[in-house]
Every structure is written in C-alpha cells, then in structure tokens.
Tab-separated table of C-alpha atoms in Angstrom:
chain	number	residue	atom	x	y	z
I	408	MET	CA	103.467	-81.576	-8.295
I	409	GLU	CA	99.831	-80.858	-9.163
I	410	TRP	CA	98.979	-80.329	-5.950
I	411	ASN	CA	101.663	-77.764	-5.081
I	412	LEU	CA	100.738	-75.872	-7.890
I	413	ARG	CA	97.284	-75.456	-6.701
I	414	ARG	CA	98.603	-74.798	-3.554
I	415	MET	CA	100.618	-71.645	-5.060
I	416	GLU	CA	97.663	-70.803	-7.369
I	417	SER	CA	95.525	-70.307	-3.836
I	418	GLU	CA	98.459	-68.353	-2.096
I	419	LEU	CA	98.560	-66.037	-5.077
I	420	ARG	CA	94.931	-65.486	-5.316
I	421	GLN	CA	95.275	-64.259	-1.685
I	422	ILE	CA	98.406	-61.798	-2.260
I	423	ASN	CA	96.827	-60.377	-5.720
I	424	PRO	CA	93.992	-61.976	-7.632
I	425	ASP	CA	95.012	-59.889	-10.498
I	426	LEU	CA	97.827	-62.137	-11.099
I	427	LEU	CA	96.263	-64.968	-12.075
I	428	GLN	CA	93.648	-63.362	-14.766
I	429	PRO	CA	94.391	-63.395	-18.461
I	430	SER	CA	96.995	-60.636	-19.851
I	431	LYS	CA	94.095	-59.020	-21.357
I	432	SER	CA	92.873	-57.559	-17.980
I	433	PHE	CA	95.620	-55.345	-18.438
I	434	LYS	CA	93.734	-53.035	-20.163
I	435	LYS	CA	91.769	-51.722	-17.405
I	436	PRO	CA	93.179	-52.926	-13.953
I	437	SER	CA	90.961	-50.311	-12.291
I	438	SER	CA	88.855	-47.280	-12.950
I	439	GLY	CA	91.540	-45.150	-11.742
I	440	THR	CA	94.381	-46.681	-14.312
I	441	ILE	CA	94.191	-45.876	-17.908
I	442	THR	CA	96.506	-48.494	-20.303
I	443	ILE	CA	97.460	-46.530	-23.605
I	444	ASN	CA	99.444	-48.060	-26.895
I	445	VAL	CA	102.133	-45.720	-27.861
I	446	GLY	CA	103.534	-46.926	-31.364
I	447	GLY	CA	103.408	-50.619	-30.149
I	448	TYR	CA	104.332	-50.313	-26.376
I	449	LEU	CA	101.803	-50.281	-23.756
I	450	TYR	CA	101.958	-48.196	-21.010
I	451	ALA	CA	99.774	-48.070	-17.702
I	452	ALA	CA	99.368	-44.887	-15.487
I	453	GLN	CA	96.643	-43.423	-13.205
I	454	ARG	CA	94.183	-41.360	-14.880
I	455	HIS	CA	95.170	-38.225	-13.062
I	456	THR	CA	98.668	-38.486	-14.229
I	457	LEU	CA	97.641	-38.499	-17.639
I	458	ALA	CA	95.250	-35.715	-17.040
I	459	LYS	CA	97.771	-33.414	-15.440
I	460	HIS	CA	98.188	-30.988	-17.945
I	461	PRO	CA	94.684	-29.254	-19.106
I	462	GLY	CA	94.362	-29.073	-22.837
I	463	SER	CA	96.950	-31.538	-23.630
I	464	LEU	CA	96.300	-34.085	-26.101
I	465	LEU	CA	96.551	-37.058	-23.172
I	466	GLU	CA	94.194	-34.719	-20.942
I	467	GLU	CA	91.625	-34.520	-23.327
I	468	ILE	CA	91.609	-38.418	-24.415
I	469	VAL	CA	91.666	-39.802	-21.014
I	470	MET	CA	89.023	-37.572	-19.622
I	471	GLY	CA	86.534	-37.847	-22.798
I	472	LYS	CA	87.133	-34.758	-24.153
I	473	LYS	CA	88.490	-35.805	-27.564
I	474	PRO	CA	87.146	-38.889	-29.381
I	475	VAL	CA	89.614	-41.746	-29.426
I	476	VAL	CA	90.261	-42.400	-33.085
I	477	HIS	CA	92.359	-45.307	-33.252
I	478	VAL	CA	92.455	-48.151	-30.847
I	479	ASP	CA	94.424	-51.767	-30.715
I	480	SER	CA	93.364	-55.393	-30.903
I	481	MET	CA	92.528	-54.875	-27.173
I	482	GLY	CA	90.897	-52.020	-27.127
I	483	ASN	CA	93.707	-49.966	-25.852
I	484	THR	CA	93.489	-46.532	-27.439
I	485	PHE	CA	96.385	-46.028	-29.812
I	486	ILE	CA	98.517	-42.887	-29.810
I	487	ASP	CA	101.098	-42.824	-33.322
I	488	ARG	CA	104.097	-41.690	-31.811
I	489	ASP	CA	107.388	-42.989	-30.614
I	490	GLY	CA	106.579	-45.674	-28.059
I	491	PRO	CA	110.198	-46.023	-26.504
I	492	ILE	CA	110.698	-41.995	-26.315
I	493	PHE	CA	107.088	-41.736	-24.496
I	494	ARG	CA	108.769	-43.304	-21.123
I	495	HIS	CA	110.359	-39.802	-20.796
I	496	VAL	CA	107.132	-37.929	-21.300
I	497	LEU	CA	105.677	-40.267	-18.581
I	498	ASN	CA	108.066	-39.840	-16.111
I	499	PHE	CA	107.838	-36.015	-16.600
I	500	LEU	CA	104.020	-36.111	-15.901
I	501	ARG	CA	104.854	-38.284	-12.386
I	502	MET	CA	108.073	-36.416	-11.289
I	503	GLY	CA	107.285	-32.660	-12.672
I	504	GLU	CA	110.906	-32.422	-14.336
I	505	LEU	CA	112.362	-34.113	-17.358
I	506	VAL	CA	115.186	-36.148	-16.457
I	507	LEU	CA	117.342	-37.671	-19.367
I	508	PRO	CA	120.273	-39.615	-19.707
I	509	ASP	CA	123.396	-38.203	-20.169
I	510	ASP	CA	123.949	-39.676	-23.656
I	511	PHE	CA	120.588	-38.855	-24.990
I	512	LYS	CA	120.619	-38.018	-28.283
I	513	GLU	CA	116.578	-37.997	-29.309
I	514	ALA	CA	115.602	-34.422	-27.849
I	515	GLY	CA	113.947	-33.574	-31.106
I	516	LEU	CA	111.493	-36.091	-30.713
I	517	LEU	CA	110.205	-34.867	-27.275
I	518	ARG	CA	109.937	-31.277	-28.947
I	519	ARG	CA	106.806	-30.238	-30.433
I	520	GLU	CA	105.838	-27.059	-32.708
I	521	PRO	CA	105.040	-24.115	-30.490
I	522	ALA	CA	101.497	-22.442	-30.492
I	523	PHE	CA	101.128	-18.934	-31.325
I	524	LEU	CA	98.267	-16.494	-30.237
I	525	GLU	CA	97.514	-13.140	-31.059
I	526	VAL	CA	95.235	-10.637	-30.029
I	527	THR	CA	94.844	-7.520	-31.902
I	528	ASP	CA	92.328	-4.633	-30.815
I	529	SER	CA	92.180	-1.537	-33.204
I	530	HIS	CA	89.715	-0.002	-31.052
I	531	GLU	CA	87.524	0.833	-33.950
I	532	ARG	CA	84.230	-0.501	-33.956
I	533	SER	CA	84.398	-1.631	-37.877
I	534	GLN	CA	87.112	-3.890	-37.045
I	535	GLY	CA	86.747	-4.934	-33.156
I	536	LEU	CA	88.690	-7.539	-31.566
I	537	ARG	CA	90.776	-10.006	-33.845
I	538	VAL	CA	91.868	-13.412	-31.967
I	539	TYR	CA	94.225	-15.674	-34.128
I	540	CYS	CA	95.866	-18.784	-32.846
I	541	SER	CA	97.346	-21.556	-34.911
I	542	ASP	CA	96.037	-24.213	-32.557
I	543	SER	CA	92.634	-24.452	-33.578
I	544	THR	CA	91.852	-26.187	-30.735
I	545	PHE	CA	92.028	-22.901	-28.669
I	546	ILE	CA	89.609	-20.843	-30.877
I	547	GLU	CA	87.021	-23.472	-30.268
I	548	LYS	CA	87.750	-23.275	-26.698
I	549	VAL	CA	86.767	-19.567	-26.779
I	550	LYS	CA	83.843	-20.128	-29.240
I	551	ASN	CA	82.666	-22.576	-26.545
I	552	ARG	CA	82.685	-20.135	-23.960
I	553	LEU	CA	80.305	-17.454	-25.721
I	554	VAL	CA	76.655	-17.676	-27.053
I	555	GLN	CA	74.398	-14.963	-28.421
I	556	ILE	CA	70.899	-14.793	-27.333
I	557	SER	CA	68.084	-13.073	-29.109
I	558	LYS	CA	64.342	-12.809	-28.355
I	559	SER	CA	65.302	-14.963	-25.138
I	560	ARG	CA	66.860	-17.903	-27.044
I	561	LEU	CA	70.454	-19.087	-27.558
I	562	ASP	CA	71.257	-19.055	-31.066
I	563	GLY	CA	74.971	-20.644	-30.384
I	564	PHE	CA	78.240	-18.883	-31.537
I	565	PRO	CA	77.527	-16.401	-34.251
I	566	GLU	CA	78.943	-17.782	-37.416
I	567	GLU	CA	79.475	-14.105	-38.463
I	568	PHE	CA	82.737	-14.237	-36.224
I	569	GLU	CA	84.502	-16.997	-37.723
I	570	VAL	CA	86.815	-15.973	-40.388
I	571	SER	CA	88.613	-19.749	-40.242
I	572	SER	CA	89.200	-22.449	-38.163
I	573	ASN	CA	92.461	-20.061	-36.721
I	574	ILE	CA	90.608	-16.902	-36.428
I	575	ILE	CA	87.687	-15.162	-35.052
I	576	GLN	CA	86.688	-11.660	-35.388
I	577	PHE	CA	84.356	-9.539	-33.296
I	578	ARG	CA	83.415	-6.562	-35.115
I	579	HIS	CA	79.967	-5.661	-33.997
I	580	PHE	CA	78.072	-7.435	-31.168
I	581	ILE	CA	74.343	-6.478	-32.108
I	582	LYS	CA	72.637	-8.339	-35.411
I	583	SER	CA	70.225	-7.098	-37.412
I	584	GLU	CA	67.510	-8.694	-35.118
I	585	GLN	CA	66.948	-6.002	-32.408
I	586	GLY	CA	67.721	-6.963	-28.916
I	587	SER	CA	70.231	-9.646	-29.934
I	588	ARG	CA	73.476	-9.729	-27.853
I	589	LEU	CA	76.584	-11.592	-26.986
I	590	VAL	CA	77.347	-13.324	-23.360
I	591	LEU	CA	79.234	-15.854	-21.234
I	592	LYS	CA	77.400	-19.263	-21.648
I	593	GLN	CA	78.343	-19.804	-18.086
I	594	ASP	CA	76.327	-16.437	-16.969
I	595	SER	CA	73.796	-15.452	-19.642
I	596	THR	CA	73.487	-12.149	-17.499
I	597	PHE	CA	77.173	-11.185	-18.371
I	598	LEU	CA	76.769	-8.950	-21.246
I	599	CYS	CA	80.247	-9.348	-23.629
I	600	THR	CA	81.730	-6.217	-24.662
I	601	LEU	CA	85.313	-5.767	-26.683
I	602	GLU	CA	87.196	-5.088	-23.372
I	603	CYS	CA	85.400	-8.378	-21.408
I	604	LEU	CA	86.176	-10.439	-24.543
I	605	LYS	CA	89.971	-9.382	-24.482
I	606	LEU	CA	90.270	-10.004	-21.085
I	607	GLU	CA	88.389	-13.614	-21.347
I	608	ALA	CA	90.638	-14.266	-24.187
I	609	VAL	CA	93.986	-13.542	-22.073
I	610	MET	CA	92.650	-15.534	-18.984
I	611	LEU	CA	92.015	-18.782	-21.305
I	612	ALA	CA	95.265	-18.415	-23.084
I	613	LEU	CA	97.281	-18.429	-19.456
I	614	LYS	CA	94.679	-20.944	-17.942
I	615	ARG	CA	96.172	-23.383	-20.830
I	616	GLY	CA	99.533	-22.564	-20.540
I	617	PHE	CA	100.175	-19.896	-22.934
I	618	ARG	CA	103.101	-17.619	-21.761
I	619	LEU	CA	102.326	-13.585	-22.537
I	620	LEU	CA	105.718	-12.064	-24.651
I	621	THR	CA	104.171	-8.462	-25.250
I	622	SER	CA	106.141	-6.348	-22.533
I	623	LEU	CA	103.267	-4.166	-20.680
I	624	ASP	CA	105.370	-1.273	-19.751
I	625	SER	CA	103.819	1.961	-18.792
I	626	SER	CA	103.753	3.488	-22.351
I	627	ARG	CA	101.623	0.121	-23.374
I	628	GLY	CA	99.324	0.646	-20.349
I	629	SER	CA	97.247	-2.459	-19.180
I	630	VAL	CA	96.252	-5.616	-21.054
I	631	VAL	CA	92.905	-3.719	-22.035
I	632	GLN	CA	94.095	-0.767	-23.332
I	633	CYS	CA	97.509	-2.754	-25.469
I	634	GLU	CA	96.500	-2.890	-29.039
I	635	ALA	CA	98.069	-6.255	-29.635
I	636	LEU	CA	99.059	-9.169	-27.276
I	637	HIS	CA	101.120	-12.051	-28.505
I	638	PHE	CA	101.293	-15.490	-26.724
I	639	VAL	CA	103.353	-18.617	-27.069
I	640	LYS	CA	102.750	-22.115	-25.868
C-alpha cells in the first residue's frame, strides 16, 4: 500500500507538481493568475481578465493602481461583496456578456449607482470651465493629467482650481507669478486653453466608459462650442 502511494505521488508530480503542494499555494499559482477573496469565496482568474475594464475597481486593484485595504488570513485581497454573485461578474469579464439563469432574482446585487459627469463652459474668463463628477476618482484622473509650470519648475496641479473632491473649476490659467502656465503632464510644451481642457476631459471620459447624453445637433455646434455636456457611466 505504501509503495503504491509513493508511485501515485511520483506520477502526479510528473503530470502536475502543483497538485501535491499545500493548499495555500492556490493564492498565487503563477504570476499571471490572481486569487481574490470576495465575501469569503475564493476566485482565481488571469490578471488580464480582471483588468479588462480600465478604471474599474478590479482593474485598479490587480494592476496596483489602488492600494489593497483588506486581506484575508492567507494574504489574498479581500473584497466585501456578495461572494456567490461574483461568479456572474467573473463570467461577464471572461465572455463579454452577462448570462444569468432564467430564475435569477438577485439582479439588484449586480447593479451599481451610475456615475454622472457634467462639463460646463460659460465662455467667460471669470467663470471658465467647470468639471463635476459624482465619481471623485475621475476628478483625480483629470488632475493627474495636468501640471502648472512656473519659472521652469513643476508646481503640480493648482489648488486654486479645486472646489471639492468632485469639482474642479478653471477660472483662469495665469497666477500672480508672471510666466506660470498650465500644461499637460506628458507634454510640458502643450499649453492648455479652455478648449484644450474641455477636449481633454471629454476624451478622458470616453476612454473611461462614460456615455455622452447631450445631443450635439446643428444648433448646439461642436463639443467645444457646447455650453454644457452631460455623461453617464
């Protein structure tokens, strides 16, 4: 009997050595695989599967953009959500479509509060461009794209434009210090104007999955000329 067990272990080791490792090895089977704990249920998936939607909570966690606040006893990232329901979310990420049982009665657990984005432009220098978003992470993304330069040094995003964590308002671009200017962080030679900032906000919104609600008919003109743009995600 003992000899048979040793032979079976030897054969298993040749087929798949991971099968004989302690259960805790499930945490990180490979560099491309992630294990997360959702409401007490362990789920393992490829990193690129969980990161399929840029800007989502899962993408920011697995790509290291968002700090992990809670972990379980084995070091897996813990997400305080309904564990059994998460399998439908994971299948959606894998297949690209949401497939639910005919008798599924917990659709409310899969929904989230929509994020609302409003970009308003009074075309007056005293008021400037106002960007409001119910999702404060979008405001942070906008701020991270911009930087102020004065006397050949980077000063970061100007605090005077921050109204709250959900609102930024660009009333003017030149501070009391002569020669200061607002530029894109990735290209310090690109001077930002109201029109450029509006287009930057719109492009960033579309890339992060926001949908434009405002109708751009001939009476409203282009995106740059429109006084108010509304998006939802």
